[in-house]
Coordinates of C-alpha atoms in Angstrom, one line a residue:
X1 CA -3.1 8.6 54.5
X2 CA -0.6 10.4 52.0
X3 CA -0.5 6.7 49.9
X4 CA -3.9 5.9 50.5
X5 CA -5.1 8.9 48.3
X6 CA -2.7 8.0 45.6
X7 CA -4.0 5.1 45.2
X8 CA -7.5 6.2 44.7
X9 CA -6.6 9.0 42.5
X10 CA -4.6 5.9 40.2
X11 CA -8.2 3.5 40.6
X12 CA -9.8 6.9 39.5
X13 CA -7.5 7.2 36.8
X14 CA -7.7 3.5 35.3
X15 CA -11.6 3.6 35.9
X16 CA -11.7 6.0 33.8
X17 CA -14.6 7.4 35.8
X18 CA -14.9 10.8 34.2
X19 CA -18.9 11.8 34.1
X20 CA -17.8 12.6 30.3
X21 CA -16.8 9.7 29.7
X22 CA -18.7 7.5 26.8
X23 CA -19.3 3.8 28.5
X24 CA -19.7 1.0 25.9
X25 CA -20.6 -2.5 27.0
X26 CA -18.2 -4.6 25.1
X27 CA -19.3 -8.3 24.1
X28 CA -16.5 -10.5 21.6
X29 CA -19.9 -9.8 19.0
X30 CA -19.9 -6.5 19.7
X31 CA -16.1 -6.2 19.2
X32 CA -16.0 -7.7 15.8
X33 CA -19.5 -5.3 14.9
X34 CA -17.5 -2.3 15.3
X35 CA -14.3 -3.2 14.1
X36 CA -15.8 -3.8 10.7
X37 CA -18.2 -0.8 11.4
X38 CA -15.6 1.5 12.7
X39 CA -11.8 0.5 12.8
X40 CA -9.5 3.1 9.7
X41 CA -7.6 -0.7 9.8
X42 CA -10.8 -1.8 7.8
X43 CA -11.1 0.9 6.0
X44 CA -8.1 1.2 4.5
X45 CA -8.3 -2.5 3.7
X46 CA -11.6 -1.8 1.7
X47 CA -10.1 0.5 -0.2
X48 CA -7.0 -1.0 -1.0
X49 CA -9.0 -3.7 -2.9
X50 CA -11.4 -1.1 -4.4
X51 CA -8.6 -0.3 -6.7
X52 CA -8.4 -3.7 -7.6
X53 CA -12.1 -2.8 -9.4
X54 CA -10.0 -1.0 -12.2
X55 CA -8.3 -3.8 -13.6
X56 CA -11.1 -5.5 -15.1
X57 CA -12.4 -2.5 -16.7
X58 CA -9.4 -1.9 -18.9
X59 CA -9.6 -5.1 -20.4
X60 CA -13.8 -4.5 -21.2
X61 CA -12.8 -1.2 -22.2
X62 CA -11.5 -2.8 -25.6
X63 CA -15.0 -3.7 -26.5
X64 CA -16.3 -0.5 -25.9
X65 CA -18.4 1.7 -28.6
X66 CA -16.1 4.0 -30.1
X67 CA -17.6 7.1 -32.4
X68 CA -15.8 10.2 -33.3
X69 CA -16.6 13.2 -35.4
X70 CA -14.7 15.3 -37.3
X71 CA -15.8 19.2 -39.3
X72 CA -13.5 21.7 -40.8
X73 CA -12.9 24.1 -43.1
X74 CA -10.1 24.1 -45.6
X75 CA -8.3 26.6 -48.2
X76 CA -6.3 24.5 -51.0
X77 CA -4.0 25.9 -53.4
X78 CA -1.9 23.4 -54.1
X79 CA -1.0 22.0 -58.0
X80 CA -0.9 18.3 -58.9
X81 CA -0.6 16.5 -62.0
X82 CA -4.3 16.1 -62.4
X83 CA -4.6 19.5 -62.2
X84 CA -2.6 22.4 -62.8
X85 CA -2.7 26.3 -63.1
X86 CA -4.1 29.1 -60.8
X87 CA -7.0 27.9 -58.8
X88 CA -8.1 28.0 -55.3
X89 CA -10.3 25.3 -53.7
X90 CA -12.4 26.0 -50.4
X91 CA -13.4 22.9 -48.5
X92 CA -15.9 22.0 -45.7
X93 CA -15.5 18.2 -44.7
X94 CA -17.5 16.6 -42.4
X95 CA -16.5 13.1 -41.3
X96 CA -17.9 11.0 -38.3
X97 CA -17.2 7.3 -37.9
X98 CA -18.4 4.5 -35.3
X99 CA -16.5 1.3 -34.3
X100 CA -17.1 -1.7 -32.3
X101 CA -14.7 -4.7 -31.4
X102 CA -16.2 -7.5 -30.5
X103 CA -15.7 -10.9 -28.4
X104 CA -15.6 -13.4 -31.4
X105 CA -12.7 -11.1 -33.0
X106 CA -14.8 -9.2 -34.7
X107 CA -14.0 -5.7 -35.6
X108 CA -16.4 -2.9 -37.2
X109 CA -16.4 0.1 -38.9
X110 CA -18.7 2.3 -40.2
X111 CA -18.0 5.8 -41.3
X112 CA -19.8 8.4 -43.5
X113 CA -18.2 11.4 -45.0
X114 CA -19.6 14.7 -46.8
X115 CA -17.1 17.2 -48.7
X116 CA -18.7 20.2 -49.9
X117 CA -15.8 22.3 -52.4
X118 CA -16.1 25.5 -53.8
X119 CA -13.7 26.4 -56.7
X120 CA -12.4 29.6 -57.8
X121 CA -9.7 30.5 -60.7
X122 CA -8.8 28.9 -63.8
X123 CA -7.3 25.4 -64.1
X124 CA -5.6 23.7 -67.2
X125 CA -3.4 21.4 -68.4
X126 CA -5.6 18.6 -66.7
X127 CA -5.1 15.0 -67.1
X128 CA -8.7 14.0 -68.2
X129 CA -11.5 15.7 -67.5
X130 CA -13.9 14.7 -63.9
X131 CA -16.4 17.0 -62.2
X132 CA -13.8 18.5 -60.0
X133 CA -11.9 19.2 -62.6
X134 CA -14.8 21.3 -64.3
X135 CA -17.4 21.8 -61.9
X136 CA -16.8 25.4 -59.7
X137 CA -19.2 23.8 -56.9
X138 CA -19.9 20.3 -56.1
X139 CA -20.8 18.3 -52.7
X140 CA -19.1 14.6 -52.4
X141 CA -20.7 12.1 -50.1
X142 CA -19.6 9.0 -48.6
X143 CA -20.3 5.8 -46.5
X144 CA -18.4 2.9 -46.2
X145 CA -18.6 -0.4 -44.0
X146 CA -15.3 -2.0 -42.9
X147 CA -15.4 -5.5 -41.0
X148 CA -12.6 -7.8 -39.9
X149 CA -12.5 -11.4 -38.7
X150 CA -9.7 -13.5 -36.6
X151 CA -9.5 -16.6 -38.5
X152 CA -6.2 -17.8 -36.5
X153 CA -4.1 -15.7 -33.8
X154 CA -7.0 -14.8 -31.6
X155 CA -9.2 -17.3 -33.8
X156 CA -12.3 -16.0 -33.5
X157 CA -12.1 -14.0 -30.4
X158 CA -10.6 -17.2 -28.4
X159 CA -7.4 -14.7 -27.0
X160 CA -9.9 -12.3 -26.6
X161 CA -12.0 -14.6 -24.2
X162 CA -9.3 -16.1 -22.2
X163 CA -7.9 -12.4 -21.5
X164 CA -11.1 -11.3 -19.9
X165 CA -11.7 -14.5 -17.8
X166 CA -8.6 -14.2 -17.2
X167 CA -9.6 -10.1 -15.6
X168 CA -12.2 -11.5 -14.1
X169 CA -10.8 -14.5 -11.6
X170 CA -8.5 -12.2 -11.0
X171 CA -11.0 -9.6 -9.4
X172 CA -12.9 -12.9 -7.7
X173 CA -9.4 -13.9 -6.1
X174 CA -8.9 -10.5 -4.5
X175 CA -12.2 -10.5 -3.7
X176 CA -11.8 -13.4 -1.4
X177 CA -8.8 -12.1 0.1
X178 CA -10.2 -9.0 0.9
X179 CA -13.0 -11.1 3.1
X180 CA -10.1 -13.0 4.5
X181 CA -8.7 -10.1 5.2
X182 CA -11.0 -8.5 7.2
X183 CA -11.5 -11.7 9.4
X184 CA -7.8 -11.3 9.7
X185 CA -8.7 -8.0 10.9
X186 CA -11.3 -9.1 13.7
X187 CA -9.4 -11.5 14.7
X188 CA -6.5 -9.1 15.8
X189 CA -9.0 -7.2 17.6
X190 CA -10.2 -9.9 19.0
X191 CA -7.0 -11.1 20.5
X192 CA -6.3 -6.9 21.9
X193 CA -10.0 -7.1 23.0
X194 CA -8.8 -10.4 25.4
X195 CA -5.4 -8.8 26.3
X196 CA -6.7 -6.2 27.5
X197 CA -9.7 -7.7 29.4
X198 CA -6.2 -10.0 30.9
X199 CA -4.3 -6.8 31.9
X200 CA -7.7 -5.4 33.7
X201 CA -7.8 -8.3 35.7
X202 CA -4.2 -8.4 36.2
X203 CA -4.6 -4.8 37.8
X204 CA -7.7 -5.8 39.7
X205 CA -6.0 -9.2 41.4
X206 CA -2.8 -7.0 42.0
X207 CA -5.3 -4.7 43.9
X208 CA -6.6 -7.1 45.9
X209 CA -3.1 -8.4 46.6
X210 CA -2.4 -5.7 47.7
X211 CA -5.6 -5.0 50.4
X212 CA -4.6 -8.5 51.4
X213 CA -0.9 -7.5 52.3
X214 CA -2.4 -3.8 53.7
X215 CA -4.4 -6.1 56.3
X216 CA -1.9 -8.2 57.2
X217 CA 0.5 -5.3 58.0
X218 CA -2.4 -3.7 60.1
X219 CA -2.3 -7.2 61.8
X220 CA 0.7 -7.5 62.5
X221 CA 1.6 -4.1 63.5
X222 CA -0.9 -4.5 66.5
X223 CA 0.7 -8.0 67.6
X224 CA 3.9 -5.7 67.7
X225 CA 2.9 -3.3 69.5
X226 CA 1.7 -6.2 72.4
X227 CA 5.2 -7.7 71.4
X228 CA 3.6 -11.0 70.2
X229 CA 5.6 -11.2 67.4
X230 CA 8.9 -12.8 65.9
X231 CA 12.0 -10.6 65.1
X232 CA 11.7 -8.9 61.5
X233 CA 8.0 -10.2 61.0
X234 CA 6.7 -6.7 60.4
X235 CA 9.9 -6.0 58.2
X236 CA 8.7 -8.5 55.8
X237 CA 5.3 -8.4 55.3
X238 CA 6.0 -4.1 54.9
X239 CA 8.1 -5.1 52.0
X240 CA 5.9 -7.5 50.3
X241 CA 3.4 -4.2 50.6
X242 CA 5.6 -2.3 49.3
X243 CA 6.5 -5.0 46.2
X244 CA 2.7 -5.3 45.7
X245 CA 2.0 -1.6 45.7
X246 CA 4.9 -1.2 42.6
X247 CA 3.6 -4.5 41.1
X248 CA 0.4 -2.2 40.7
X249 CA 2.2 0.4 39.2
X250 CA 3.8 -1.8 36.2
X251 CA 0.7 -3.6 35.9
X252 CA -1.5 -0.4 35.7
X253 CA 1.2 1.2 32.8
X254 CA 0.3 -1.9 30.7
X255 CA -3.1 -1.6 31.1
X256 CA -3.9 1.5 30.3
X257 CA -1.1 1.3 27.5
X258 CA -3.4 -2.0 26.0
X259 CA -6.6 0.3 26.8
X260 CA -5.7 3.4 24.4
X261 CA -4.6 0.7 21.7
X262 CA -8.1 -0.8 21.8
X263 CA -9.8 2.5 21.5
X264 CA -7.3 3.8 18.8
X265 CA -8.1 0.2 17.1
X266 CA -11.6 0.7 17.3
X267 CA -11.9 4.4 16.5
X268 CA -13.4 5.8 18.9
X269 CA -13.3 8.9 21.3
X270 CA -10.3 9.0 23.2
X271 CA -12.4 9.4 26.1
X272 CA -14.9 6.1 26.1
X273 CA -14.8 4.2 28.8
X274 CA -14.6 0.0 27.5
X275 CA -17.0 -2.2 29.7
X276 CA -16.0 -6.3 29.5
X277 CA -18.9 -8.0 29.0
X278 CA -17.5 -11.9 29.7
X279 CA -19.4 -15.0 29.9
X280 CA -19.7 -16.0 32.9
X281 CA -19.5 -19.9 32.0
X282 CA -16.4 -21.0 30.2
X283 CA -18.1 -23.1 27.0
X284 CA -17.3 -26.3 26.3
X285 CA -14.7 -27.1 23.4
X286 CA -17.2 -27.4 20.1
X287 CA -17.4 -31.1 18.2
X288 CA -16.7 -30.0 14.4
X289 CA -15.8 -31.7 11.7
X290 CA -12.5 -31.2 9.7
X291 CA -13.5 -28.7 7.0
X292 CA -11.8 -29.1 3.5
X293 CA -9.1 -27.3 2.3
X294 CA -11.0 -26.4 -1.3
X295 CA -13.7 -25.0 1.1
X296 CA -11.9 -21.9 2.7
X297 CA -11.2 -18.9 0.7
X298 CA -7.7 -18.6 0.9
X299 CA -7.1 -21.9 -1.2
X300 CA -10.5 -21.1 -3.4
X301 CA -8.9 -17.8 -4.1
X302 CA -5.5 -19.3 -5.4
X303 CA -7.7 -21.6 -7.8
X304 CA -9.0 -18.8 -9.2
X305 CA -5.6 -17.5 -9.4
X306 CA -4.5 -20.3 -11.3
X307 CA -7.4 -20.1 -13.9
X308 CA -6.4 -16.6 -14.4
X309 CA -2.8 -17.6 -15.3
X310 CA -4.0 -20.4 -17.4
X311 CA -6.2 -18.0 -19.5
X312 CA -3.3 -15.6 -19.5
X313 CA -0.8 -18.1 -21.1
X314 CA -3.8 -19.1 -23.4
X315 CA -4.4 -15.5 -24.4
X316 CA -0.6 -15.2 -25.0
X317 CA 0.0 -18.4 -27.0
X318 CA -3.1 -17.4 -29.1
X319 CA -1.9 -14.0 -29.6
X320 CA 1.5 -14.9 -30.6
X321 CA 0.4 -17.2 -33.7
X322 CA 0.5 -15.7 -37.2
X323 CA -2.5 -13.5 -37.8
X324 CA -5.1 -14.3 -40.3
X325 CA -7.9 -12.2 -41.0
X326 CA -11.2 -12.4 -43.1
X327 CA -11.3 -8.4 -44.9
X328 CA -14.6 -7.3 -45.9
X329 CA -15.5 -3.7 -47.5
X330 CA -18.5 -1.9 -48.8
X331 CA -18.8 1.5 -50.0
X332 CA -20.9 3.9 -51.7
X333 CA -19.9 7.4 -53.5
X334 CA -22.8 10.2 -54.4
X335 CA -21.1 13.2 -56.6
X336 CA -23.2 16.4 -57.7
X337 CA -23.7 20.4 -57.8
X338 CA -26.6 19.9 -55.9
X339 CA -25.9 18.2 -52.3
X340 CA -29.6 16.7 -52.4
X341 CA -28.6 15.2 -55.7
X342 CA -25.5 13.8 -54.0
X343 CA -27.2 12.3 -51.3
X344 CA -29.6 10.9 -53.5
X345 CA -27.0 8.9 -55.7
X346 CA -25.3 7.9 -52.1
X347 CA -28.4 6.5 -50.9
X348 CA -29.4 4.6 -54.0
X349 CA -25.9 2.6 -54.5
X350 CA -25.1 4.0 -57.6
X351 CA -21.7 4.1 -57.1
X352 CA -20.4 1.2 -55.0
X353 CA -17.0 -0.6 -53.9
X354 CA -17.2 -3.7 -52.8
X355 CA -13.5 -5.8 -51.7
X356 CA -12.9 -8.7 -49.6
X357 CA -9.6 -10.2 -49.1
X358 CA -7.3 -11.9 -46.5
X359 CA -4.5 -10.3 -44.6
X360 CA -1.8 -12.5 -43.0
X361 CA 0.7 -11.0 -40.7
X362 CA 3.6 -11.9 -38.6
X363 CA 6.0 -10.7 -36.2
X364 CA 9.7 -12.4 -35.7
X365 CA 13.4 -11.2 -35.8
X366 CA 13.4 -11.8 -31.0
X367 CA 12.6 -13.8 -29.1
X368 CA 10.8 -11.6 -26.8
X369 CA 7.2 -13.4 -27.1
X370 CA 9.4 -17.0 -26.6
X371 CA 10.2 -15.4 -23.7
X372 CA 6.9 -14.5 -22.6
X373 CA 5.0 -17.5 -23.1
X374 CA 8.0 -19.1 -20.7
X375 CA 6.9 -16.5 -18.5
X376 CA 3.0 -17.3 -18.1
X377 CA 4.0 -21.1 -18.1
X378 CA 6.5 -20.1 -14.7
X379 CA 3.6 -18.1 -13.6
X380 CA 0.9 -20.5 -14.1
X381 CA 3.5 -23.4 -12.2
X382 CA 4.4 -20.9 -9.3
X383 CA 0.2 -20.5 -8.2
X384 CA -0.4 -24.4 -8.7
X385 CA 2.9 -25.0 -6.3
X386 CA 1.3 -22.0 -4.1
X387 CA -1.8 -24.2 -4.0
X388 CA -0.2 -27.9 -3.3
X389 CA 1.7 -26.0 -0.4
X390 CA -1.2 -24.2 0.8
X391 CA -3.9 -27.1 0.8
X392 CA -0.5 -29.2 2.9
X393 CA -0.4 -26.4 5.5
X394 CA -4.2 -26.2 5.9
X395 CA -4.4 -29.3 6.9
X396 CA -1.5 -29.2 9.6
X397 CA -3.0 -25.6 10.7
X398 CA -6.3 -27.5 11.0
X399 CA -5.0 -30.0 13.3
X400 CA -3.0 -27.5 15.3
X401 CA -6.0 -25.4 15.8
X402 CA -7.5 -28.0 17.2
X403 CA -5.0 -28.8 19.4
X404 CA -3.9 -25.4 20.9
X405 CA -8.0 -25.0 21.8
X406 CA -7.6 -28.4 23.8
X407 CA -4.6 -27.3 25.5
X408 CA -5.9 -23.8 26.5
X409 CA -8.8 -25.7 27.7
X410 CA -7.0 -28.2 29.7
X411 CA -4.8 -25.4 31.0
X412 CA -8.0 -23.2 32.2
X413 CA -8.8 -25.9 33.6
X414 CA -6.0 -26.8 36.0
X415 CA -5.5 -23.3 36.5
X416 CA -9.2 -23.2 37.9
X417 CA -8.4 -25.8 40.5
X418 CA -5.0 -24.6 41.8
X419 CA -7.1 -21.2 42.0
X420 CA -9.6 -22.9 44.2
X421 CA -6.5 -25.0 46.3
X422 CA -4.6 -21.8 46.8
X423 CA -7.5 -20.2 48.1
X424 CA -8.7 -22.4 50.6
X425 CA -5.0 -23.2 51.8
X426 CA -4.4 -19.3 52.3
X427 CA -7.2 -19.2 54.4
X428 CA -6.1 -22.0 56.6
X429 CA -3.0 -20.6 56.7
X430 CA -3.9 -17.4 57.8
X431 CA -6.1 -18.9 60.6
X432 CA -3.0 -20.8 61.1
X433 CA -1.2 -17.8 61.6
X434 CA -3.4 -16.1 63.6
X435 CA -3.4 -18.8 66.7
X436 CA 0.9 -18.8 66.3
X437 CA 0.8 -22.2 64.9
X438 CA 2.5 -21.1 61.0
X439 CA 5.4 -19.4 59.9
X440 CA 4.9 -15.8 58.4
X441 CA 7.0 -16.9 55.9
X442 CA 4.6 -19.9 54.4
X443 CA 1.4 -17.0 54.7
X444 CA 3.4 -14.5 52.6
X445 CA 4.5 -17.8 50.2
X446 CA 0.6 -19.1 50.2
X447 CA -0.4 -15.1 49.3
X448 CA 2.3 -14.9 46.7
X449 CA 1.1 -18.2 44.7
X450 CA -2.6 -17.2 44.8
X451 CA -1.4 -13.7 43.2
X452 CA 0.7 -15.5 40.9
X453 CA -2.2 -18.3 40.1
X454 CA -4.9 -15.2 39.6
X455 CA -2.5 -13.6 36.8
X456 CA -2.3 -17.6 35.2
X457 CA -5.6 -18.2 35.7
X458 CA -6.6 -14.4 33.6
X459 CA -4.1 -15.1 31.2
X460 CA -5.6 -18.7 30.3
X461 CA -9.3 -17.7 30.3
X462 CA -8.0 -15.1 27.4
X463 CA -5.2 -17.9 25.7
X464 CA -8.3 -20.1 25.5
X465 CA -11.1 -17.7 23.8
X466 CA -8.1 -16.3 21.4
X467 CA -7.5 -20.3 20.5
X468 CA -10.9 -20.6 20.0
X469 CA -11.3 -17.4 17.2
X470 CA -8.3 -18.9 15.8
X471 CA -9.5 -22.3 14.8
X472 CA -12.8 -20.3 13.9
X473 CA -11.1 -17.7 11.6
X474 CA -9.3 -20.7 9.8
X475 CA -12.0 -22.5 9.3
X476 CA -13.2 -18.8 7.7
X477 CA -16.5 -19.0 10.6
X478 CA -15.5 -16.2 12.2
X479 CA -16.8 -13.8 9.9
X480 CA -19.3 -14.0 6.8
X481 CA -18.0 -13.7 3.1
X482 CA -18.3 -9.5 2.8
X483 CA -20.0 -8.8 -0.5

């Protein structure tokens, strides 16, 4: 009575039959819908590659509107050769500028400028004679333009360009890795989701190994008491009770170890109460065509890792020529007592400065950008040897796929029939047994083999849905592409 209880207080336990307890049906669909929908695994995986968002944006941030403004007030007192004696100047400037940079290697720059000066004291000694030199107030206003154009070295914006495609299949690569990620993701619960379905039916078969063996001892401890049986009969059968009954113990530590991994996985209450919802017809092994290798992410992200190294070592190479650049300037000046008057003069163009020019430039004396360009080329070769080696191994993974889901399949299936044969040779066995025609010894092998073909028989039905999600995930149909 004493074991008896224990027993159901263990079936209680594994159960989980707490009133409190949430209960969730759980389908292979509705295991890969919360994994994505609830598992921190996921989540930290998102936002891992949300970080990789940042990258791009440092290279666009080089072609981003750039204004500043600038206002003071100033006290000058010092001489210069232009000007010399006891004098004090007071100053308010006012300066504010906007720039652009642009994709064709463009740069612009427009700035305007307003000085207003106040002089006190007297000056002499000055080297000609201007305004400032006489006037004792006077407002100064400015504009300028300022434009610059690659002409070779980033030849009209071409480095430019390659270093933002560059950025950008750089950002579509991760993307795709984070999607094959994620399948990478379901797919591990997937394969927790069958072992522990395996270990649940591992416990319930021990169980019922174990009622078996309880009846047989019941059995045979009547025949003993009528003295119908052989010399250490009972002995045996008691042990093999005794064997199943810690077999249930092991088995049940595994279990509900497996159990709190799946919930932990999933992210859920520590309480819920998983459900296996199985199909209750093995399906057939599906008829699919080999799929390409350039149609899974995995190799379509490495292409686009190779088209960001060949823009970098294009950006690199461009960058590194001698620079030549088109220089264009135009400026106006307004100078009066009266800052209306100054204005005035500014806007009309009285005073322009107009310059245009060429500026080459050059850097040498290391070898450092020698060096570099070797490096993008390396680069660039690494990621096309990534992808030969990668579209190779596809195509053996493809085939082996394939092949472990046949095997599982063939294996179920065997496993299925020796099920059915142990079965129905137990029960002659036992009716063997029963009229004194068999040997305890072949009934307690017979029970043994069914147990042992029960645990096979779990284990393949799981082996063969994980080989299926396999050939499914590498075939990237397990999940969709995750925007």
């Amino acid at each position: 009575m004493v074991k008896q209880f224990s027993l159901l207080a263990l079936v209680f336990l594994l159960l989980g039959s707490s009133v409190y307890a949430d209960k969730i049906p759980l389908t292979q669909a509705k295991m890969a819908e919360l994994v994505i929908q609830k598992s921190l695994n996921l989540k930290e995986t998102d936002l891992r590659y949300e970080q990789y968002r940042y990258a791009p944006f440092l290279v666009y941030g080089n072609y981003e509107w750039k204004w500043s403004i600038e206002s003071g007030y100033q006290v000058d007192k010092t001489e210069s050769l232009s000007l010399i004696g006891d004098y004090r100047f007071e100053r308010y400037k006012t300066v504010a500028s906007i720039s652009k940079s642009l994709i064709t290697g463009t740069s612009l720059i427009f700035d305007v400028a307003r000085t207003s000066q106040k002089r006190d004291g007297d000056s002499f000694a000055a080297v000609g004679s201007s305004p400032a030199a006489t006037l004792s107030q006077i407002t100064f206003d400015s504009w300028g333009v300022s434009l610059e154009q690659s002409l070779w070295g980033n030849s009209f914006g071409s480095a430019d360009r390659a270093r933002i495609r560059a950025a950008e299949s750089l950002y579509k690569s991760q993307n795709l890795l984070r999607s094959d990620e994620i399948q990478n993701l379901v797919l591990q619960g997937l394969r927790l989701y069958w072992d522990v379905y395996v270990s649940q039916e591992n416990f319930n078969e021990s169980m019922s190994a174990r009622d078996r063996y309880q009846k047989l001892v019941g059995s045979i401890q009547r025949k003993s008491s009528l003295g119908y049986t052989l010399p250490g009969e009972l002995n045996q059968v008691q042990a093999e009770f005794e064997a199943r009954q810690l077999s249930i113990k092991t088995i049940s530590r595994t279990y509900l170890k497996q159990m709190e991994s799946l919930v932990t996985f999933l992210n859920l209450p520590a309480s819920t109460e998983i459900q296996f919802d199985i199909p209750k017809t093995i399906p057939a092994i599906p008829k699919l065509t080999p799929k390409g290798a350039k149609d899974v992410r995995s190799i379509q992200s490495q292409d686009l890792k190779i088209a960001s190294a060949e823009d970098d070592l294009k950006y690199v190479d461009s960058n590194n020529r001698p620079k030549l650049a088109l220089i264009g300037k135009l400026s106006a000046t307004g100078v009066d007592e009266s800052s209306s008057e100054s204005v005035s003069e500014l806007t009309r163009g009285t005073h322009p400065n107009a310059y245009v020019g060429l500026r080459l430039s050059h850097t040498f004396g290391s070898d450092v950008r020698k060096e570099e360009i070797l490096n993008k080329k390396a680069t660039l070769e690494l990621e096309k040897v990534k992808q030969q080696r990668s579209i190779l191994e596809f195509d053996d993974r493809q085939k082996q796929a394939q092949r472990n889901v046949e095997v599982a399949n063939q294996v179920l299936e065997s496993l299925s029939k020796q099920k059915l044969y142990r079965e129905k040779a137990l029960n002659e066995l036992n009716r063997s047994y029963t009229q004194g025609r068999t040997d305890i010894r072949n009934l307690i092998d017979a029970m043994n083999a069914l147990n042992t073909t029960e645990v096979a028989h779990s284990r393949a039905v799981g082996d063969y849905f994980i080989a299926l999600n396999e050939w499914a995930a590498l075939r990237d149909e397990l999940i969709k592409d995750k925007e």
